[in-house]
mmCIF file of C-alpha atoms and ligand atoms in Angstrom:
data_model
loop_
_atom_site.group_PDB
_atom_site.id
_atom_site.type_symbol
_atom_site.label_atom_id
_atom_site.label_comp_id
_atom_site.label_asym_id
_atom_site.label_seq_id
_atom_site.Cartn_x
_atom_site.Cartn_y
_atom_site.Cartn_z
ATOM 1 C CA UNK A 1 15.221 -54.878 -11.188
ATOM 2 C CA UNK A 2 17.724 -53.917 -8.500
ATOM 3 C CA UNK A 3 16.609 -50.901 -6.508
ATOM 4 C CA UNK A 4 18.977 -47.918 -6.344
ATOM 5 C CA UNK A 5 20.240 -46.774 -2.949
ATOM 6 C CA UNK A 6 17.982 -43.688 -3.174
ATOM 7 C CA UNK A 7 14.869 -45.821 -3.735
ATOM 8 C CA UNK A 8 15.667 -48.109 -0.822
ATOM 9 C CA UNK A 9 15.912 -45.260 1.654
ATOM 10 C CA UNK A 10 12.886 -44.461 3.765
ATOM 11 C CA UNK A 11 10.831 -41.672 2.146
ATOM 12 C CA UNK A 12 9.814 -38.869 4.441
ATOM 13 C CA UNK A 13 7.960 -35.552 4.244
ATOM 14 C CA UNK A 14 10.020 -32.394 4.583
ATOM 15 C CA UNK A 15 8.314 -29.098 5.483
ATOM 16 C CA UNK A 16 10.306 -25.886 5.102
ATOM 17 C CA UNK A 17 8.543 -22.761 6.323
ATOM 18 C CA UNK A 18 9.727 -19.251 6.872
ATOM 19 C CA UNK A 19 9.614 -15.580 6.031
ATOM 20 C CA UNK A 20 9.434 -14.288 2.462
ATOM 21 C CA UNK A 21 12.767 -14.210 0.593
ATOM 22 C CA UNK A 22 14.510 -16.084 3.399
ATOM 23 C CA UNK A 23 16.126 -18.362 0.828
ATOM 24 C CA UNK A 24 13.976 -21.314 1.818
ATOM 25 C CA UNK A 25 13.003 -22.113 -1.778
ATOM 26 C CA UNK A 26 16.639 -22.344 -2.874
ATOM 27 C CA UNK A 27 17.435 -24.671 0.033
ATOM 28 C CA UNK A 28 14.321 -26.777 -0.511
ATOM 29 C CA UNK A 29 14.873 -27.076 -4.269
ATOM 30 C CA UNK A 30 18.537 -28.058 -3.890
ATOM 31 C CA UNK A 31 17.778 -30.686 -1.273
ATOM 32 C CA UNK A 32 14.919 -32.187 -3.303
ATOM 33 C CA UNK A 33 17.150 -32.452 -6.360
ATOM 34 C CA UNK A 34 19.975 -34.035 -4.413
ATOM 35 C CA UNK A 35 17.838 -36.695 -2.718
ATOM 36 C CA UNK A 36 15.469 -37.334 -5.639
ATOM 37 C CA UNK A 37 12.339 -35.917 -3.968
ATOM 38 C CA UNK A 38 9.499 -33.908 -5.497
ATOM 39 C CA UNK A 39 9.782 -30.200 -4.765
ATOM 40 C CA UNK A 40 6.689 -28.030 -4.374
ATOM 41 C CA UNK A 41 6.789 -24.268 -3.894
ATOM 42 C CA UNK A 42 3.437 -23.638 -2.177
ATOM 43 C CA UNK A 43 3.915 -19.861 -2.412
ATOM 44 C CA UNK A 44 3.859 -20.227 -6.210
ATOM 45 C CA UNK A 45 0.331 -21.644 -5.874
ATOM 46 C CA UNK A 46 -0.908 -18.580 -3.946
ATOM 47 C CA UNK A 47 0.874 -16.391 -6.501
ATOM 48 C CA UNK A 48 -0.857 -18.235 -9.369
ATOM 49 C CA UNK A 49 -4.285 -17.648 -7.783
ATOM 50 C CA UNK A 50 -3.350 -13.963 -7.406
ATOM 51 C CA UNK A 51 -2.328 -13.734 -11.060
ATOM 52 C CA UNK A 52 -5.574 -15.400 -12.094
ATOM 53 C CA UNK A 53 -7.565 -12.841 -10.074
ATOM 54 C CA UNK A 54 -5.565 -9.978 -11.615
ATOM 55 C CA UNK A 55 -5.990 -11.268 -15.165
ATOM 56 C CA UNK A 56 -9.733 -11.815 -14.724
ATOM 57 C CA UNK A 57 -10.559 -8.376 -13.365
ATOM 58 C CA UNK A 58 -11.159 -9.651 -9.844
ATOM 59 C CA UNK A 59 -9.093 -6.860 -8.307
ATOM 60 C CA UNK A 60 -10.302 -3.313 -8.025
ATOM 61 C CA UNK A 61 -7.198 -1.607 -6.655
ATOM 62 C CA UNK A 62 -6.518 -3.634 -3.520
ATOM 63 C CA UNK A 63 -10.138 -4.798 -3.225
ATOM 64 C CA UNK A 64 -10.826 -8.405 -4.188
ATOM 65 C CA UNK A 65 -14.125 -9.549 -5.720
ATOM 66 C CA UNK A 66 -14.313 -12.313 -3.119
ATOM 67 C CA UNK A 67 -17.559 -14.000 -4.197
ATOM 68 C CA UNK A 68 -16.538 -14.023 -7.867
ATOM 69 C CA UNK A 69 -13.168 -15.568 -6.960
ATOM 70 C CA UNK A 70 -14.884 -18.193 -4.819
ATOM 71 C CA UNK A 71 -17.042 -19.185 -7.799
ATOM 72 C CA UNK A 72 -13.990 -19.452 -10.037
ATOM 73 C CA UNK A 73 -11.769 -21.534 -7.726
ATOM 74 C CA UNK A 74 -12.513 -24.770 -9.538
ATOM 75 C CA UNK A 75 -11.431 -23.165 -12.850
ATOM 76 C CA UNK A 76 -7.956 -22.506 -11.472
ATOM 77 C CA UNK A 77 -5.662 -25.390 -12.362
ATOM 78 C CA UNK A 78 -2.122 -25.128 -11.050
ATOM 79 C CA UNK A 79 0.618 -27.563 -11.958
ATOM 80 C CA UNK A 80 4.401 -27.792 -11.955
ATOM 81 C CA UNK A 81 6.629 -29.021 -14.761
ATOM 82 C CA UNK A 82 10.375 -29.386 -14.689
ATOM 83 C CA UNK A 83 12.326 -26.846 -16.736
ATOM 84 C CA UNK A 84 15.174 -29.106 -17.800
ATOM 85 C CA UNK A 85 17.602 -26.272 -18.608
ATOM 86 C CA UNK A 86 17.153 -24.434 -15.320
ATOM 87 C CA UNK A 87 16.654 -27.709 -13.393
ATOM 88 C CA UNK A 88 13.743 -26.209 -11.488
ATOM 89 C CA UNK A 89 9.992 -26.700 -11.679
ATOM 90 C CA UNK A 90 8.046 -23.997 -13.496
ATOM 91 C CA UNK A 91 4.546 -23.042 -12.411
ATOM 92 C CA UNK A 92 1.676 -23.468 -14.885
ATOM 93 C CA UNK A 93 -1.715 -21.802 -14.583
ATOM 94 C CA UNK A 94 -4.369 -23.490 -16.705
ATOM 95 C CA UNK A 95 -1.671 -24.948 -18.937
ATOM 96 C CA UNK A 96 0.309 -21.704 -19.416
ATOM 97 C CA UNK A 97 3.808 -21.194 -18.004
ATOM 98 C CA UNK A 98 3.463 -18.261 -15.594
ATOM 99 C CA UNK A 99 6.764 -18.681 -13.742
ATOM 100 C CA UNK A 100 8.010 -15.171 -14.631
ATOM 101 C CA UNK A 101 4.688 -13.410 -14.248
ATOM 102 C CA UNK A 102 4.022 -14.707 -10.737
ATOM 103 C CA UNK A 103 7.358 -13.285 -9.511
ATOM 104 C CA UNK A 104 6.521 -9.701 -10.568
ATOM 105 C CA UNK A 105 6.261 -6.915 -7.999
ATOM 106 C CA UNK A 106 2.562 -6.504 -8.907
ATOM 107 C CA UNK A 107 1.804 -10.065 -7.859
ATOM 108 C CA UNK A 108 4.091 -9.798 -4.805
ATOM 109 C CA UNK A 109 2.189 -6.731 -3.659
ATOM 110 C CA UNK A 110 -1.188 -8.502 -3.822
ATOM 111 C CA UNK A 111 -0.495 -12.115 -2.929
ATOM 112 C CA UNK A 112 -0.628 -11.752 0.858
ATOM 113 C CA UNK A 113 -4.213 -10.501 0.629
ATOM 114 C CA UNK A 114 -5.286 -13.433 -1.537
ATOM 115 C CA UNK A 115 -3.631 -15.810 0.903
ATOM 116 C CA UNK A 116 -5.717 -14.505 3.832
ATOM 117 C CA UNK A 117 -8.915 -15.862 2.198
ATOM 118 C CA UNK A 118 -10.137 -19.022 3.910
ATOM 119 C CA UNK A 119 -11.575 -20.675 0.795
ATOM 120 C CA UNK A 120 -8.315 -20.082 -1.108
ATOM 121 C CA UNK A 121 -6.269 -21.624 1.720
ATOM 122 C CA UNK A 122 -8.626 -24.572 1.998
ATOM 123 C CA UNK A 123 -8.350 -25.293 -1.725
ATOM 124 C CA UNK A 124 -4.554 -24.946 -1.769
ATOM 125 C CA UNK A 125 -4.012 -27.037 1.389
ATOM 126 C CA UNK A 126 -6.187 -29.822 -0.079
ATOM 127 C CA UNK A 127 -4.179 -29.846 -3.309
ATOM 128 C CA UNK A 128 -0.881 -29.766 -1.400
ATOM 129 C CA UNK A 129 -1.865 -32.696 0.827
ATOM 130 C CA UNK A 130 -2.830 -34.648 -2.275
ATOM 131 C CA UNK A 131 0.620 -33.995 -3.805
ATOM 132 C CA UNK A 132 2.324 -35.202 -0.613
ATOM 133 C CA UNK A 133 0.348 -38.412 -0.178
ATOM 134 C CA UNK A 134 3.166 -40.658 -1.351
ATOM 135 C CA UNK A 135 5.792 -38.828 0.778
ATOM 136 C CA UNK A 136 9.206 -38.205 -0.798
ATOM 137 C CA UNK A 137 8.360 -34.523 -0.991
ATOM 138 C CA UNK A 138 9.977 -31.246 0.028
ATOM 139 C CA UNK A 139 7.432 -28.447 0.276
ATOM 140 C CA UNK A 140 8.149 -24.881 1.265
ATOM 141 C CA UNK A 141 5.777 -22.172 2.415
ATOM 142 C CA UNK A 142 4.316 -20.612 5.530
ATOM 143 C CA UNK A 143 2.008 -23.246 7.014
ATOM 144 C CA UNK A 144 3.479 -26.511 5.765
ATOM 145 C CA UNK A 145 4.729 -27.764 9.136
ATOM 146 C CA UNK A 146 1.727 -26.408 11.037
ATOM 147 C CA UNK A 147 -1.273 -27.107 8.763
ATOM 148 C CA UNK A 148 -0.445 -28.947 5.534
ATOM 149 C CA UNK A 149 1.833 -31.659 6.934
ATOM 150 C CA UNK A 150 1.654 -31.466 10.745
ATOM 151 C CA UNK A 151 3.147 -34.989 10.871
ATOM 152 C CA UNK A 152 6.140 -34.230 8.640
ATOM 153 C CA UNK A 153 9.237 -36.088 9.840
ATOM 154 C CA UNK A 154 11.457 -33.051 9.230
ATOM 155 C CA UNK A 155 10.351 -29.453 9.779
ATOM 156 C CA UNK A 156 12.562 -26.425 9.296
ATOM 157 C CA UNK A 157 11.696 -22.791 10.001
ATOM 158 C CA UNK A 158 13.925 -20.299 8.159
ATOM 159 C CA UNK A 159 14.423 -16.688 9.061
ATOM 160 C CA UNK A 160 16.802 -13.794 8.294
ATOM 161 C CA UNK A 161 16.684 -10.043 8.920
ATOM 162 C CA UNK A 162 14.270 -8.038 6.693
ATOM 163 C CA UNK A 163 17.224 -6.088 5.233
ATOM 164 C CA UNK A 164 19.078 -9.277 4.278
ATOM 165 C CA UNK A 165 15.938 -10.678 2.670
ATOM 166 C CA UNK A 166 15.190 -7.452 0.753
ATOM 167 C CA UNK A 167 18.774 -7.395 -0.549
ATOM 168 C CA UNK A 168 18.454 -10.998 -1.750
ATOM 169 C CA UNK A 169 15.199 -10.221 -3.539
ATOM 170 C CA UNK A 170 16.750 -7.089 -5.091
ATOM 171 C CA UNK A 171 19.721 -9.085 -6.425
ATOM 172 C CA UNK A 172 17.388 -11.782 -7.750
ATOM 173 C CA UNK A 173 15.275 -9.280 -9.708
ATOM 174 C CA UNK A 174 18.375 -7.450 -10.950
ATOM 175 C CA UNK A 175 19.851 -10.706 -12.228
ATOM 176 C CA UNK A 176 16.646 -11.230 -14.212
ATOM 177 C CA UNK A 177 16.995 -7.737 -15.711
ATOM 178 C CA UNK A 178 14.001 -6.405 -13.769
ATOM 179 C CA UNK A 179 13.967 -2.918 -12.313
ATOM 180 C CA UNK A 180 12.941 -2.516 -8.691
ATOM 181 C CA UNK A 181 14.010 -0.075 -5.981
ATOM 182 C CA UNK A 182 15.552 -1.603 -2.858
ATOM 183 C CA UNK A 183 13.397 0.600 -0.608
ATOM 184 C CA UNK A 184 10.193 -0.606 -2.282
ATOM 185 C CA UNK A 185 11.288 -4.213 -1.885
ATOM 186 C CA UNK A 186 12.128 -3.703 1.802
ATOM 187 C CA UNK A 187 8.717 -2.117 2.331
ATOM 188 C CA UNK A 188 7.041 -5.077 0.605
ATOM 189 C CA UNK A 189 9.033 -7.594 2.695
ATOM 190 C CA UNK A 190 8.044 -5.879 5.972
ATOM 191 C CA UNK A 191 4.424 -5.536 4.907
ATOM 192 C CA UNK A 192 4.190 -9.203 3.883
ATOM 193 C CA UNK A 193 5.802 -10.313 7.166
ATOM 194 C CA UNK A 194 3.103 -8.425 8.996
ATOM 195 C CA UNK A 195 0.196 -9.798 6.946
ATOM 196 C CA UNK A 196 1.592 -13.353 6.984
ATOM 197 C CA UNK A 197 2.042 -13.349 10.770
ATOM 198 C CA UNK A 198 -1.192 -11.625 11.712
ATOM 199 C CA UNK A 199 -3.717 -13.326 9.438
ATOM 200 C CA UNK A 200 -6.450 -15.270 11.159
ATOM 201 C CA UNK A 201 -6.164 -18.589 9.319
ATOM 202 C CA UNK A 202 -2.860 -20.472 9.468
ATOM 203 C CA UNK A 203 -0.653 -17.496 10.316
ATOM 204 C CA UNK A 204 3.070 -17.829 9.720
ATOM 205 C CA UNK A 205 4.587 -19.327 12.849
ATOM 206 C CA UNK A 206 7.215 -21.857 13.728
ATOM 207 C CA UNK A 207 5.765 -25.299 14.513
ATOM 208 C CA UNK A 208 6.793 -26.373 18.018
ATOM 209 C CA UNK A 209 8.770 -29.283 16.597
ATOM 210 C CA UNK A 210 10.452 -27.317 13.776
ATOM 211 C CA UNK A 211 14.178 -26.627 13.781
ATOM 212 C CA UNK A 212 14.963 -22.914 13.603
ATOM 213 C CA UNK A 213 17.543 -21.664 11.108
ATOM 214 C CA UNK A 214 18.624 -18.010 10.951
ATOM 215 C CA UNK A 215 20.604 -17.845 7.716
ATOM 216 C CA UNK A 216 21.370 -14.087 7.735
ATOM 217 C CA UNK A 217 25.110 -14.706 7.623
ATOM 218 C CA UNK A 218 25.215 -18.082 5.903
ATOM 219 C CA UNK A 219 26.241 -18.735 2.305
ATOM 220 C CA UNK A 220 24.092 -20.943 0.066
ATOM 221 C CA UNK A 221 26.592 -23.864 0.230
ATOM 222 C CA UNK A 222 26.613 -23.599 4.045
ATOM 223 C CA UNK A 223 22.813 -23.729 4.167
ATOM 224 C CA UNK A 224 22.786 -26.660 1.805
ATOM 225 C CA UNK A 225 25.230 -28.587 3.963
ATOM 226 C CA UNK A 226 23.260 -27.771 7.127
ATOM 227 C CA UNK A 227 19.987 -28.973 5.585
ATOM 228 C CA UNK A 228 21.529 -32.193 4.277
ATOM 229 C CA UNK A 229 22.735 -32.938 7.811
ATOM 230 C CA UNK A 230 19.198 -32.447 9.177
ATOM 231 C CA UNK A 231 17.798 -34.737 6.476
ATOM 232 C CA UNK A 232 20.315 -37.500 7.176
ATOM 233 C CA UNK A 233 19.479 -37.326 10.857
ATOM 234 C CA UNK A 234 15.733 -37.418 10.159
ATOM 235 C CA UNK A 235 15.877 -40.589 8.038
ATOM 236 C CA UNK A 236 17.920 -42.522 10.592
HETATM 237 O O1 DC B 1 7.012 -17.803 -0.607
HETATM 238 P P1 DC B 1 6.405 -16.664 -1.432
HETATM 239 O O2 DC B 1 6.947 -15.315 -1.075
HETATM 240 O O3 DC B 1 6.458 -16.922 -2.891
HETATM 241 O O4 DC B 1 4.852 -16.658 -1.005
HETATM 242 C C1 DC B 1 3.963 -15.738 -1.551
HETATM 243 C C2 DC B 1 2.848 -15.410 -0.577
HETATM 244 O O5 DC B 1 2.000 -16.540 -0.416
HETATM 245 C C3 DC B 1 3.285 -14.981 0.812
HETATM 246 O O6 DC B 1 3.126 -13.589 0.981
HETATM 247 C C4 DC B 1 2.370 -15.709 1.756
HETATM 248 C C5 DC B 1 1.633 -16.693 0.928
HETATM 249 N N1 DC B 1 1.834 -18.097 1.312
HETATM 250 C C6 DC B 1 0.996 -18.622 2.256
HETATM 251 O O7 DC B 1 0.157 -17.914 2.797
HETATM 252 N N2 DC B 1 1.104 -19.927 2.591
HETATM 253 C C7 DC B 1 2.023 -20.707 2.032
HETATM 254 N N3 DC B 1 2.107 -21.991 2.366
HETATM 255 C C8 DC B 1 2.920 -20.170 1.070
HETATM 256 C C9 DC B 1 2.805 -18.850 0.746
#
């Protein structure tokens, strides 16, 4: 059978890291769809572990029952399935669609703590590397270009001001009919930036060979066009 142009092109690994609500998922998802790559939202995996811990009584306020969670790690199965209507992958936790639940403010408030745990990171990084074995993948997160795929052919690091990111998150929740105060969201964004950047294992930082993008004043179509340009250059 004749190969399509897309199949003949060299497959690469694309790592998109950056601050929370910087719009990196939208960019990553759009690019993956356009070029026929798999898209993986690694943050969704940390969110799914957080939801699991919440639903299994492994949180006491902000305290995590670390040993109990460690014992349960192998019971946590995370997968992605395409939602054909929305044209985006939904996150499944042990076979249940948890896409909405993992985006709640409750999960957002706790996920950074879960993602500081070494055994959680180790498990997630292993699963992510497995998913990227065949290349042809766009993965977004915090440590994709530094830890998960240090040899990725294209690495992008996305940033925008905390206020811009909080506004985006506010609009996103509002569009879904969820109530959330802008001030609370801004506080959460700033707090997560701090935890993500200061954690001991794989802190959020730009890989030396990543291309920096500040998209504070860019529209989604502009970002999309910019990223496509970077991709076309990378496959040359
Ligand atoms: O991208 P996000 O906001 O959905 O990510 C949720 C949290 O997961 C974020 O606070 C940091 C963590 N995370 C991480 O530590 N490493 C990743 N590769 C992706 C996310």
